[in-house]
């Protein structure tokens, strides 16, 4: 599939007279803008095409759904229909993720690890809106209040995991597809409970926002499996976070660089 063909398909499937579409052939992106609100979004066409080659039409359905729900959320926000504080959650993003909105408003964030950063979102049911300075002002709340509410909300998220055994190692997958799978890495009691189950080294991976992987690494082969697994999820995720994994020790997360056929090298031990 070519970018121009994908552009036409997306434009046809997202039927909304309020949206204007522009194809930037040089940058290989689609710019979609809401005429009334003056807000928009940019879509990397090659990324969608790569997912299409793997998932088929489901990849196009996902991006059209995202486009529609994003602009629906913008319209609700413009109408003053922001959800209340019970809908505030933290989300995990890469440290390379933008720190301000397209309108130039800084997002509310908190430090997490060398690879990840915590953002905060207002959940609107089918999508969520990252909280920036403007949204914070609209809510009439302080950044500390939002952070405390979000910390409490994390504990309410389901933590059911699926178990898989590979080469003598155990991997636990959390995949609720609620937009907050990676967010569970902030649930300290959940991590402590998982630590009690683990017999070997405990690793935690958040390759993209819709999965969290806990590893019970019992032999060296487990690290090779983990590296391949994390990279696969990172490459195929809609919102990639990091292909690196973390060792969970003493209730702290340490980024590790997995070396084939060897034990992991902790970041602060790297020379």
GROMACS .gro file of N, CA and C in nm, residues 61-117:
model
  171
   61UNK      N    1  -0.862   0.018   1.085
   61UNK     CA    2  -0.976   0.038   1.176
   61UNK      C    3  -0.929   0.107   1.304
   62UNK      N    4  -0.812   0.067   1.354
   62UNK     CA    5  -0.759   0.126   1.477
   62UNK      C    6  -0.731   0.275   1.459
   63UNK      N    7  -0.665   0.312   1.349
   63UNK     CA    8  -0.627   0.452   1.332
   63UNK      C    9  -0.749   0.539   1.303
   64UNK      N   10  -0.847   0.486   1.228
   64UNK     CA   11  -0.968   0.566   1.202
   64UNK      C   12  -1.047   0.586   1.331
   65UNK      N   13  -1.050   0.485   1.414
   65UNK     CA   14  -1.117   0.496   1.544
   65UNK      C   15  -1.048   0.603   1.629
   66UNK      N   16  -0.915   0.598   1.630
   66UNK     CA   17  -0.838   0.695   1.708
   66UNK      C   18  -0.864   0.837   1.660
   67UNK      N   19  -0.865   0.857   1.530
   67UNK     CA   20  -0.890   0.990   1.474
   67UNK      C   21  -1.028   1.040   1.515
   68UNK      N   22  -1.129   0.957   1.497
   68UNK     CA   23  -1.267   0.996   1.530
   68UNK      C   24  -1.282   1.030   1.677
   69UNK      N   25  -1.229   0.944   1.764
   69UNK     CA   26  -1.246   0.965   1.907
   69UNK      C   27  -1.165   1.084   1.957
   70UNK      N   28  -1.050   1.109   1.896
   70UNK     CA   29  -0.969   1.224   1.935
   70UNK      C   30  -1.044   1.354   1.909
   71UNK      N   31  -1.105   1.365   1.791
   71UNK     CA   32  -1.177   1.488   1.759
   71UNK      C   33  -1.309   1.497   1.836
   72UNK      N   34  -1.371   1.383   1.866
   72UNK     CA   35  -1.490   1.385   1.952
   72UNK      C   36  -1.455   1.440   2.090
   73UNK      N   37  -1.339   1.397   2.141
   73UNK     CA   38  -1.295   1.445   2.272
   73UNK      C   39  -1.267   1.596   2.268
   74UNK      N   40  -1.206   1.642   2.158
   74UNK     CA   41  -1.180   1.785   2.143
   74UNK      C   42  -1.309   1.866   2.144
   75UNK      N   43  -1.412   1.813   2.078
   75UNK     CA   44  -1.541   1.882   2.073
   75UNK      C   45  -1.606   1.887   2.211
   76UNK      N   46  -1.596   1.776   2.285
   76UNK     CA   47  -1.653   1.774   2.421
   76UNK      C   48  -1.579   1.872   2.512
   77UNK      N   49  -1.447   1.877   2.495
   77UNK     CA   50  -1.368   1.970   2.576
   77UNK      C   51  -1.406   2.114   2.544
   78UNK      N   52  -1.423   2.144   2.416
   78UNK     CA   53  -1.459   2.278   2.374
   78UNK      C   54  -1.596   2.319   2.429
   79UNK      N   55  -1.684   2.220   2.444
   79UNK     CA   56  -1.819   2.247   2.496
   79UNK      C   57  -1.823   2.250   2.649
   80UNK      N   58  -1.706   2.238   2.711
   80UNK     CA   59  -1.699   2.242   2.857
   80UNK      C   60  -1.742   2.113   2.924
   81UNK      N   61  -1.731   2.004   2.850
   81UNK     CA   62  -1.775   1.874   2.903
   81UNK      C   63  -1.657   1.789   2.949
   82UNK      N   64  -1.562   1.850   3.018
   82UNK     CA   65  -1.448   1.774   3.070
   82UNK      C   66  -1.495   1.680   3.180
   83UNK      N   67  -1.441   1.557   3.185
   83UNK     CA   68  -1.478   1.464   3.293
   83UNK      C   69  -1.423   1.513   3.426
   84UNK      N   70  -1.476   1.457   3.535
   84UNK     CA   71  -1.436   1.500   3.668
   84UNK      C   72  -1.311   1.431   3.718
   85UNK      N   73  -1.274   1.461   3.843
   85UNK     CA   74  -1.148   1.413   3.898
   85UNK      C   75  -1.141   1.262   3.910
   86UNK      N   76  -1.257   1.194   3.916
   86UNK     CA   77  -1.255   1.048   3.926
   86UNK      C   78  -1.208   0.984   3.795
   87UNK      N   79  -1.189   1.066   3.692
   87UNK     CA   80  -1.144   1.015   3.563
   87UNK      C   81  -0.999   1.055   3.534
   88UNK      N   82  -0.925   1.091   3.635
   88UNK     CA   83  -0.785   1.129   3.619
   88UNK      C   84  -0.695   1.007   3.643
   89UNK      N   85  -0.608   0.978   3.547
   89UNK     CA   86  -0.516   0.866   3.558
   89UNK      C   87  -0.377   0.907   3.510
   90UNK      N   88  -0.274   0.841   3.560
   90UNK     CA   89  -0.140   0.865   3.505
   90UNK      C   90  -0.119   0.774   3.383
   91UNK      N   91  -0.035   0.817   3.291
   91UNK     CA   92   0.003   0.733   3.178
   91UNK      C   93   0.155   0.740   3.162
   92UNK      N   94   0.213   0.631   3.115
   92UNK     CA   95   0.357   0.623   3.096
   92UNK      C   96   0.392   0.655   2.952
   93UNK      N   97   0.494   0.737   2.935
   93UNK     CA   98   0.544   0.770   2.802
   93UNK      C   99   0.698   0.767   2.803
   94UNK      N  100   0.755   0.759   2.687
   94UNK     CA  101   0.900   0.767   2.672
   94UNK      C  102   0.946   0.908   2.708
   95UNK      N  103   1.069   0.922   2.751
   95UNK     CA  104   1.123   1.056   2.781
   95UNK      C  105   1.140   1.140   2.655
   96UNK      N  106   1.129   1.077   2.538
   96UNK     CA  107   1.138   1.152   2.413
   96UNK      C  108   1.001   1.207   2.370
   97UNK      N  109   0.897   1.170   2.443
   97UNK     CA  110   0.761   1.217   2.411
   97UNK      C  111   0.755   1.368   2.434
   98UNK      N  112   0.681   1.443   2.350
   98UNK     CA  113   0.672   1.589   2.365
   98UNK      C  114   0.629   1.630   2.506
   99UNK      N  115   0.686   1.740   2.554
   99UNK     CA  116   0.654   1.789   2.687
   99UNK      C  117   0.551   1.902   2.685
  100UNK      N  118   0.506   1.938   2.566
  100UNK     CA  119   0.400   2.038   2.557
  100UNK      C  120   0.305   2.005   2.442
  101UNK      N  121   0.185   2.059   2.448
  101UNK     CA  122   0.084   2.033   2.346
  101UNK      C  123   0.118   2.110   2.219
  102UNK      N  124   0.043   2.081   2.112
  102UNK     CA  125   0.066   2.152   1.986
  102UNK      C  126   0.036   2.301   2.000
  103UNK      N  127  -0.048   2.334   2.098
  103UNK     CA  128  -0.081   2.475   2.121
  103UNK      C  129   0.023   2.545   2.207
  104UNK      N  130   0.124   2.471   2.251
  104UNK     CA  131   0.232   2.530   2.329
  104UNK      C  132   0.212   2.528   2.480
  105UNK      N  133   0.113   2.451   2.528
  105UNK     CA  134   0.089   2.440   2.672
  105UNK      C  135   0.165   2.320   2.727
  106UNK      N  136   0.242   2.341   2.834
  106UNK     CA  137   0.322   2.233   2.890
  106UNK      C  138   0.233   2.129   2.958
  107UNK      N  139   0.266   2.002   2.934
  107UNK     CA  140   0.194   1.893   2.999
  107UNK      C  141   0.238   1.882   3.145
  108UNK      N  142   0.147   1.834   3.228
  108UNK     CA  143   0.180   1.803   3.366
  108UNK      C  144   0.253   1.668   3.366
  109UNK      N  145   0.375   1.664   3.418
  109UNK     CA  146   0.453   1.540   3.418
  109UNK      C  147   0.523   1.520   3.552
  110UNK      N  148   0.569   1.397   3.572
  110UNK     CA  149   0.650   1.363   3.688
  110UNK      C  150   0.763   1.271   3.641
  111UNK      N  151   0.881   1.279   3.702
  111UNK     CA  152   0.990   1.190   3.663
  111UNK      C  153   0.959   1.046   3.704
  112UNK      N  154   1.012   0.950   3.628
  112UNK     CA  155   0.990   0.810   3.661
  112UNK      C  156   1.122   0.734   3.657
  113UNK      N  157   1.172   0.702   3.535
  113UNK     CA  158   1.302   0.638   3.520
  113UNK      C  159   1.379   0.714   3.412
  114UNK      N  160   1.500   0.667   3.384
  114UNK     CA  161   1.580   0.731   3.279
  114UNK      C  162   1.516   0.714   3.142
  115UNK      N  163   1.428   0.616   3.129
  115UNK     CA  164   1.366   0.586   3.000
  115UNK      C  165   1.221   0.631   2.990
  116UNK      N  166   1.158   0.654   3.104
  116UNK     CA  167   1.014   0.681   3.105
  116UNK      C  168   0.979   0.804   3.187
  117UNK      N  169   0.863   0.861   3.155
  117UNK     CA  170   0.813   0.977   3.228
  117UNK      C  171   0.663   0.957   3.250
   0.00000   0.00000   0.00000
